[in-house]
Short mmCIF file of C-alpha atoms and ligand atoms in Angstrom, two decimals:
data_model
loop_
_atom_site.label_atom_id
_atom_site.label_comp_id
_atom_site.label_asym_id
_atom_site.label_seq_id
_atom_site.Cartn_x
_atom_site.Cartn_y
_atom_site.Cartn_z
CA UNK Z 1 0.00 0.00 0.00
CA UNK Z 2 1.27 3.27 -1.15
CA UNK Z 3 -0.68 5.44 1.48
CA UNK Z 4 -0.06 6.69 4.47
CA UNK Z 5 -2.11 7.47 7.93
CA UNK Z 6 -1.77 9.69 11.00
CA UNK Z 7 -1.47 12.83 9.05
CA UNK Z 8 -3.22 15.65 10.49
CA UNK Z 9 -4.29 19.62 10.10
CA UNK Z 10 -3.34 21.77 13.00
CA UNK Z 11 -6.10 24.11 14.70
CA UNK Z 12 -3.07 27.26 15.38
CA UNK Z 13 -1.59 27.32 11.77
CA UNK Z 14 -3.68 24.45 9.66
CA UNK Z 15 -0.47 23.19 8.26
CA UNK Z 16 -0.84 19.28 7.03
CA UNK Z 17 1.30 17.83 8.98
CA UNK Z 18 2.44 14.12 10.02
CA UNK Z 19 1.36 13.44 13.50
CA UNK Z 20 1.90 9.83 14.05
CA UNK Z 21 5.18 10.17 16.04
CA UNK Z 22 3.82 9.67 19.62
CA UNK Z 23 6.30 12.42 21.66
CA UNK Z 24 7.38 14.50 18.63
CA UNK Z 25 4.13 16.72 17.29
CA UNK Z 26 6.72 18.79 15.04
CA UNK Z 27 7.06 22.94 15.24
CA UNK Z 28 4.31 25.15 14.58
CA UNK Z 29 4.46 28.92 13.20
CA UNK Z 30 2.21 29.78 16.06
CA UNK Z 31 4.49 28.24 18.92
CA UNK Z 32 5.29 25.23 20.45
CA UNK Z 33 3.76 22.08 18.26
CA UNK Z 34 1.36 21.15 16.01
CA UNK Z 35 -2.65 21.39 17.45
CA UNK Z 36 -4.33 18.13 16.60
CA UNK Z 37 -7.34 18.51 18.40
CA UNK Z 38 -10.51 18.92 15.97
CA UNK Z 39 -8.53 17.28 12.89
CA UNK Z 40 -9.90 14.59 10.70
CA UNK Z 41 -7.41 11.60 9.99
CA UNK Z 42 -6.17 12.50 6.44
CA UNK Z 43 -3.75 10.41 4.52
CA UNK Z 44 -1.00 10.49 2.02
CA UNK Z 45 -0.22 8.69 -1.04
CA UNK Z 46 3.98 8.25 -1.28
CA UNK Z 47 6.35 6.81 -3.72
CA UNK Z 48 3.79 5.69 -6.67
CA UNK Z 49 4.34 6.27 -10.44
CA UNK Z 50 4.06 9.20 -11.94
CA UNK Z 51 0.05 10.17 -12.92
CA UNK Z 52 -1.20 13.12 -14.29
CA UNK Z 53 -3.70 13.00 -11.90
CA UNK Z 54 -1.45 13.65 -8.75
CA UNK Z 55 1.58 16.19 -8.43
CA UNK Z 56 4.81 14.83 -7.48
CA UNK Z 57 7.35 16.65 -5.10
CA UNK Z 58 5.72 17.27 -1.90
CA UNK Z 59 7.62 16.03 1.24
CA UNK Z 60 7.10 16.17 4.91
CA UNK Z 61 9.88 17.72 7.11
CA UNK Z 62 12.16 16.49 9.37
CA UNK Z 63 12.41 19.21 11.63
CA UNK Z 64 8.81 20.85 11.78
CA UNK Z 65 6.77 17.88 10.36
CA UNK Z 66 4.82 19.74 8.06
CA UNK Z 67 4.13 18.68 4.28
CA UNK Z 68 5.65 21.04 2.16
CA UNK Z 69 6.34 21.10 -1.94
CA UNK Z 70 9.90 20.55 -2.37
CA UNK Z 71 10.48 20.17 -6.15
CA UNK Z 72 11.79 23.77 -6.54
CA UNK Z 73 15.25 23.35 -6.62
CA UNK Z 74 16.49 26.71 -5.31
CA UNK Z 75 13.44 27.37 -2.83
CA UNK Z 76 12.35 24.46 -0.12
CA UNK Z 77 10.21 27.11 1.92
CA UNK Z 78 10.31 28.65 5.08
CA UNK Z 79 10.63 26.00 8.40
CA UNK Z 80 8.95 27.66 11.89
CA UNK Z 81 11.63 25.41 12.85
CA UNK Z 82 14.31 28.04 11.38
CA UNK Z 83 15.69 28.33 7.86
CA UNK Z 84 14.02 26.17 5.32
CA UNK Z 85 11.93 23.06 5.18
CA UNK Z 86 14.26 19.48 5.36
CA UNK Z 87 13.21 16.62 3.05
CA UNK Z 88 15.90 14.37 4.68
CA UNK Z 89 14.48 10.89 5.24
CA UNK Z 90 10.66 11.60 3.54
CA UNK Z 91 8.80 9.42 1.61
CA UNK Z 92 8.00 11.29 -2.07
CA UNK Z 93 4.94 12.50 -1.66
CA UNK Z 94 1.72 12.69 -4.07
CA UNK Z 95 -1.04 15.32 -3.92
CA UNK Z 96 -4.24 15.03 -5.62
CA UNK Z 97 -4.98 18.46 -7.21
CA UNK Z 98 -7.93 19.50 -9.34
CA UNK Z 99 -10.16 16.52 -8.76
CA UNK Z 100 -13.48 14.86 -8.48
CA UNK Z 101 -12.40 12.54 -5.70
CA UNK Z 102 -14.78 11.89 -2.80
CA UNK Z 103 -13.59 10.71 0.35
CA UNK Z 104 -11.75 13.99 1.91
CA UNK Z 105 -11.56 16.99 1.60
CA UNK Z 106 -11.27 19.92 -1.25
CA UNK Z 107 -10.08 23.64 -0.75
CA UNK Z 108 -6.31 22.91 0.56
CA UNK Z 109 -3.25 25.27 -0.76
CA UNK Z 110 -0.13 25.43 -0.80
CA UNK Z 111 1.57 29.06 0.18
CA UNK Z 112 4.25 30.42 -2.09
CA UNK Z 113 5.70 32.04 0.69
CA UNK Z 114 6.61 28.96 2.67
CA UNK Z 115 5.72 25.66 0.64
CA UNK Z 116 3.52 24.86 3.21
CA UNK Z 117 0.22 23.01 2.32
CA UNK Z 118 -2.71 24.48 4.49
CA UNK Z 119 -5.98 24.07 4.48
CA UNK Z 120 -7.35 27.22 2.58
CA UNK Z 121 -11.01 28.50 4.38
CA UNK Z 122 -9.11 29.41 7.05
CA UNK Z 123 -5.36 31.32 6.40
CA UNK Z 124 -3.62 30.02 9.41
CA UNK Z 125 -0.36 31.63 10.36
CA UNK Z 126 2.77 31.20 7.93
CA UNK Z 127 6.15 30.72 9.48
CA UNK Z 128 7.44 33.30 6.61
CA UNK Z 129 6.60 36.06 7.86
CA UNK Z 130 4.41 35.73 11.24
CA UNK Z 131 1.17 36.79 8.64
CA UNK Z 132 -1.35 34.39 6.80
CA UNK Z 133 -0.46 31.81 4.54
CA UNK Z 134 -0.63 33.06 1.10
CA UNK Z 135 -2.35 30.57 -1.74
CA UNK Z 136 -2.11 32.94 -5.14
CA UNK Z 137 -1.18 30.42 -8.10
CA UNK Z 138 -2.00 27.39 -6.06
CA UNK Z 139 -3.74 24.21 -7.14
CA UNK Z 140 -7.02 23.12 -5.32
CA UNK Z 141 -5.78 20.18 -3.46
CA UNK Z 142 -7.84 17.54 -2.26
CA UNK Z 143 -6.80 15.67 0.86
CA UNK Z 144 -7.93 11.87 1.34
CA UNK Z 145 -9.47 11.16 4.51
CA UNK Z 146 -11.52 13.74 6.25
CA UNK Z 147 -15.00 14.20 5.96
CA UNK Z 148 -17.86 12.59 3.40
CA UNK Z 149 -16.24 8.89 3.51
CA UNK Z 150 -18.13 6.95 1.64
CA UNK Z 151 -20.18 4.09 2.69
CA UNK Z 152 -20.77 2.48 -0.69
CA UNK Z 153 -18.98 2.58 -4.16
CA UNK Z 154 -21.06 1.79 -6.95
CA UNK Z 155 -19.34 1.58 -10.77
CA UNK Z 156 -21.85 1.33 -13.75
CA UNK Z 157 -21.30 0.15 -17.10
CA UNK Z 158 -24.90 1.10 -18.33
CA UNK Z 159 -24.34 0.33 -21.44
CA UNK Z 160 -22.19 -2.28 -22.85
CA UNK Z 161 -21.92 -3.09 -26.46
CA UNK Z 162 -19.86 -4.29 -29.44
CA UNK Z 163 -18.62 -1.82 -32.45
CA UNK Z 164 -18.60 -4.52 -35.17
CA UNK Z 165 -21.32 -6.50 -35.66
CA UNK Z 166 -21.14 -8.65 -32.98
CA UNK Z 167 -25.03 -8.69 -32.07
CA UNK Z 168 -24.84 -9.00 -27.90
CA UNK Z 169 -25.16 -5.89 -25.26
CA UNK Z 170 -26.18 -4.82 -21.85
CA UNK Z 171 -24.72 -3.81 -18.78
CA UNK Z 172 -22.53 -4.74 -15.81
CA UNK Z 173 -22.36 -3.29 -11.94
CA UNK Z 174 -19.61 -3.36 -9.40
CA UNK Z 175 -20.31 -2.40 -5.59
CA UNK Z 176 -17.90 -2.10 -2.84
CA UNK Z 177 -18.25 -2.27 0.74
CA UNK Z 178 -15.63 -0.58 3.51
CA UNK Z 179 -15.87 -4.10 5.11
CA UNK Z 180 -14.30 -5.69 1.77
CA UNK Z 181 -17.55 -6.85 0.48
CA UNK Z 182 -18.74 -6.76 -3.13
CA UNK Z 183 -21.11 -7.42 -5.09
CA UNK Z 184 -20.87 -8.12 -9.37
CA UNK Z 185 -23.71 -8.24 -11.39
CA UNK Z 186 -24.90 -8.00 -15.28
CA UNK Z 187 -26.76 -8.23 -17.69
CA UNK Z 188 -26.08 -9.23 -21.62
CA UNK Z 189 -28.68 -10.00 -24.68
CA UNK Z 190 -27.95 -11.92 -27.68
CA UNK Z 191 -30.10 -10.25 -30.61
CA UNK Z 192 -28.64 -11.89 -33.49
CA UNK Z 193 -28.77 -15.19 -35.50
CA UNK Z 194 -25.02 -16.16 -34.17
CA UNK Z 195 -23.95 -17.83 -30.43
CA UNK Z 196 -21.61 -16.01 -28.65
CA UNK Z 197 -18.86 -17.17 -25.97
CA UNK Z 198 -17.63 -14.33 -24.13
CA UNK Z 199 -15.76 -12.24 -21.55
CA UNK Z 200 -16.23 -9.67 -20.14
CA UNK Z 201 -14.02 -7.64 -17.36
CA UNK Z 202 -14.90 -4.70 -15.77
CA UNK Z 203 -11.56 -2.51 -14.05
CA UNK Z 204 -11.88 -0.33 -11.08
CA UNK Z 205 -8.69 1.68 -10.01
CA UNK Z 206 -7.72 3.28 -7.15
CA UNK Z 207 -5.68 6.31 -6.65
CA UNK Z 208 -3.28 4.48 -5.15
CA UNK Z 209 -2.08 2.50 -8.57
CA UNK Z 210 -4.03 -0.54 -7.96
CA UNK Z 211 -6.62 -1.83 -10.66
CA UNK Z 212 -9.15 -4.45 -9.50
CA UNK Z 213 -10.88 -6.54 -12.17
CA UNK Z 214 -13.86 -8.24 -12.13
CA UNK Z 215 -14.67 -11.01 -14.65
CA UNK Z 216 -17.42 -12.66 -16.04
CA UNK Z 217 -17.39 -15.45 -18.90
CA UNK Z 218 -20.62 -16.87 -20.58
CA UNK Z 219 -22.41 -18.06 -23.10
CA UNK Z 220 -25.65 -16.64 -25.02
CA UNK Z 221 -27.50 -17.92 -28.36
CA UNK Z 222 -29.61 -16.74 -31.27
CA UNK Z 223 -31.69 -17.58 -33.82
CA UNK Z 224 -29.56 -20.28 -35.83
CA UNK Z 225 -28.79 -22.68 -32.50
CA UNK Z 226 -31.25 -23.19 -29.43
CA UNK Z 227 -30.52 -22.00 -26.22
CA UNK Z 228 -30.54 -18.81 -23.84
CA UNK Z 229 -30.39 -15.24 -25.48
CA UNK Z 230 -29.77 -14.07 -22.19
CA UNK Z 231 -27.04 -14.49 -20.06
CA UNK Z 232 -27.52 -13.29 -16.27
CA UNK Z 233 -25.33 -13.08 -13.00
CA UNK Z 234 -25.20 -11.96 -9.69
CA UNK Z 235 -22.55 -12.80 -7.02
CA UNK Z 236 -21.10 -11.41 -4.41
CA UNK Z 237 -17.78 -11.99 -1.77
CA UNK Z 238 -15.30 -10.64 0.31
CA UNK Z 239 -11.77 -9.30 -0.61
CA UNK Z 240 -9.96 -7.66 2.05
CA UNK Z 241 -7.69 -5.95 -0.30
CA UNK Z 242 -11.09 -3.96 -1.02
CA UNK Z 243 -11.20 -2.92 2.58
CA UNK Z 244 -7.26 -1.76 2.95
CA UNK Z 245 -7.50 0.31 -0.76
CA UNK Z 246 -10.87 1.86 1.02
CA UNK Z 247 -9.70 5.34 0.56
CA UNK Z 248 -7.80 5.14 -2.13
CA UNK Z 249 -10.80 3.63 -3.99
CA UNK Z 250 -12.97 6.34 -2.60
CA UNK Z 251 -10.25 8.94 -3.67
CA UNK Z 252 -10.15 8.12 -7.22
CA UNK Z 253 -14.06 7.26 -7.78
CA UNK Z 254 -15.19 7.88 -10.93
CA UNK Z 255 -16.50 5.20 -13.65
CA UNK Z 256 -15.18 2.01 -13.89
CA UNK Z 257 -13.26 0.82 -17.48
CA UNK Z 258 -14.64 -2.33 -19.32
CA UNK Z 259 -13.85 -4.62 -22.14
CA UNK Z 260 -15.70 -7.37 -24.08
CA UNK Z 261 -15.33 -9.54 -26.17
CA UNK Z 262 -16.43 -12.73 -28.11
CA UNK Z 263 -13.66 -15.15 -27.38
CA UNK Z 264 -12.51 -16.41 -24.27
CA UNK Z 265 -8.86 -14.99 -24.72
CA UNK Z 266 -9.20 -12.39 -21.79
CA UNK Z 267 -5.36 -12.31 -21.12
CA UNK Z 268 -5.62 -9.67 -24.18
CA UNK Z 269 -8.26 -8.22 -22.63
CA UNK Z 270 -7.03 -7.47 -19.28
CA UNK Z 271 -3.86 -6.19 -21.31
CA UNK Z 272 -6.11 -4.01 -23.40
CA UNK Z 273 -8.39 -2.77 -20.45
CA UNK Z 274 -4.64 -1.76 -18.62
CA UNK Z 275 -3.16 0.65 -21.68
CA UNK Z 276 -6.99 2.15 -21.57
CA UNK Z 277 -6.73 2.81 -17.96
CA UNK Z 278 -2.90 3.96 -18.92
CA UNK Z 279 -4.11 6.61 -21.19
CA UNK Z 280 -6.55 8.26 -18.61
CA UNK Z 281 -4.28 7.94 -15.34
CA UNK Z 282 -1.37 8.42 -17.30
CA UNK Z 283 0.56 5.68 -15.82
CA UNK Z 284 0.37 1.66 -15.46
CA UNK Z 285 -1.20 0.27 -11.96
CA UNK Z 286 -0.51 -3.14 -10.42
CA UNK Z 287 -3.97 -5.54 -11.70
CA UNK Z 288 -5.38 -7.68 -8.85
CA UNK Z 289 -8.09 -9.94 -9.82
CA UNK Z 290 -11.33 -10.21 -7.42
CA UNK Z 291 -13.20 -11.68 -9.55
CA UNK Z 292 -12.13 -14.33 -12.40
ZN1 ZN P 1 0.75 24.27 13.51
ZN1 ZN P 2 9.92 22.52 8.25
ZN1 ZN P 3 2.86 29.95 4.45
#
């Protein structure tokens, strides 16, 4: 797992900062250390892939604790522990910017004046210069964890069908459950003269580089053989990889990907349903299967 707990926002300066050291709460611009008290539990995605979805560079610090972009060479910020921010020993960390996640929490910034991220409603207290943080030319960030955690993800495929000429549709559904339950059902018809054997795999990622696919096989008839035109399923289980990905699955959201296809060769398809997922995320995620 490529995500982290125990970070937190602090109630004197609302710098993100990592609070899971028991006796060390880091250095706060307002004096003395960080303020959990009132935070939600966010978390932090760290050394993953590149993705155009998430902005490399961020890092916590060593001395003050506080998440901080560090990919300017010449500029690492400004430390309320004195001079600037230090990335030795931090994870590379990923921020989600510009998003429709659910699962956190919008509206965060990061401060050109001292790298800081902070959560932007409020303007907390910069170490810079004593003042409030500043966000001009920030992304929106969005921080996983926090409020509006789902207790449910659904993913659709309303409406499956074939571009050639391959007469069979319908539609598939994927739903998740925080407690690593699921549930994977569809529907396909077979309006055409031709039987069909076929696969079909449904791909839900999470924003933490893991795809989980869900696959279903079958068999549906027409007019020139007897047999079912329809081919109907419903099942349901427990993974408890779905559980541990929770908010990273909740973080990404969004549709799921599919592929189909008349032949039972779904090694090609899985590869095929990948480079699609590829092209949107912009980078390649590890596939575990859940169902299939
Ligand atoms: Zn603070
Ligand atoms: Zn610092
Ligand atoms: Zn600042």
């Amino acid at each position: 797992m490529a995500i982290q707990a125990n970070w937190a926002s602090c109630a004197k300066c609302q710098g993100m900062h990592y609070a899971g050291f028991p006796d060390f709460k880091g250095v706060c611009p307002a004096g003395g250390a960080h303020e959990q008290t009132g935070s939600w539990e966010y978390r932090m995605l760290y050394d993953l892939p590149g993705s155009n979805k998430r902005q490399a560079g961020w890092a916590s610090c060593a001395k003050c604790q506080g998440l901080h972009y560090a990919a300017f060479p010449e500029f690492k910020g400004a430390c309320p522990a004195g001079g600037a921010h230090e990335q030795a020993g931090s994870w590379a960390y990923d921020a989600l910017f510009e998003t429709n996640s659910r699962g956190g929490q919008r509206d965060w910034r990061s401060c050109r004046k001292c790298q800081g991220l902070f959560y932007g409603p409020f303007k907390g207290k910069c170490p810079a210069d004593g003042s409030e943080h500043d966000p001009a030319g920030s992304f929106n960030y969005f921080l996983i964890g926090g409020p509006d955690v789902p207790d449910k993800l659904t993913y659709h495929a309303k409406s499956i069908t074939f571009s050639g000429g391959t007469a069979l549709g319908g539609w598939a559904l994927v739903t998740l459950f925080p407690d690593g339950n699921f549930e994977f059902s569809g529907h396909l018809h077979n309006s055409g003269a031709a039987a069909y054997e076929h696969t079909l795999i449904l791909a839900v990622p999470d924003a933490a580089g893991q795809i989980l696919t869900f696959r279903q096989s079958g068999n549906t008839f027409g007019t020139l053989q007897p047999g079912p035109r329809d081919c109907d399923w419903k099942t349901a289980g427990h993974n408890d990889l779905i559980a541990t990905s929770w908010n990273a699955l909740t973080a990404q959201g969004g549709e799921p990907s599919w592929r189909i296809d008349a032949s039972v060769n779904w090694g090609a398809i899985i590869n095929a349903l990948v480079d699609d997922i590829a092209k949107a995320a912009g980078y390649i995620g590890t596939v575990v299967s859940i169902v299939g």
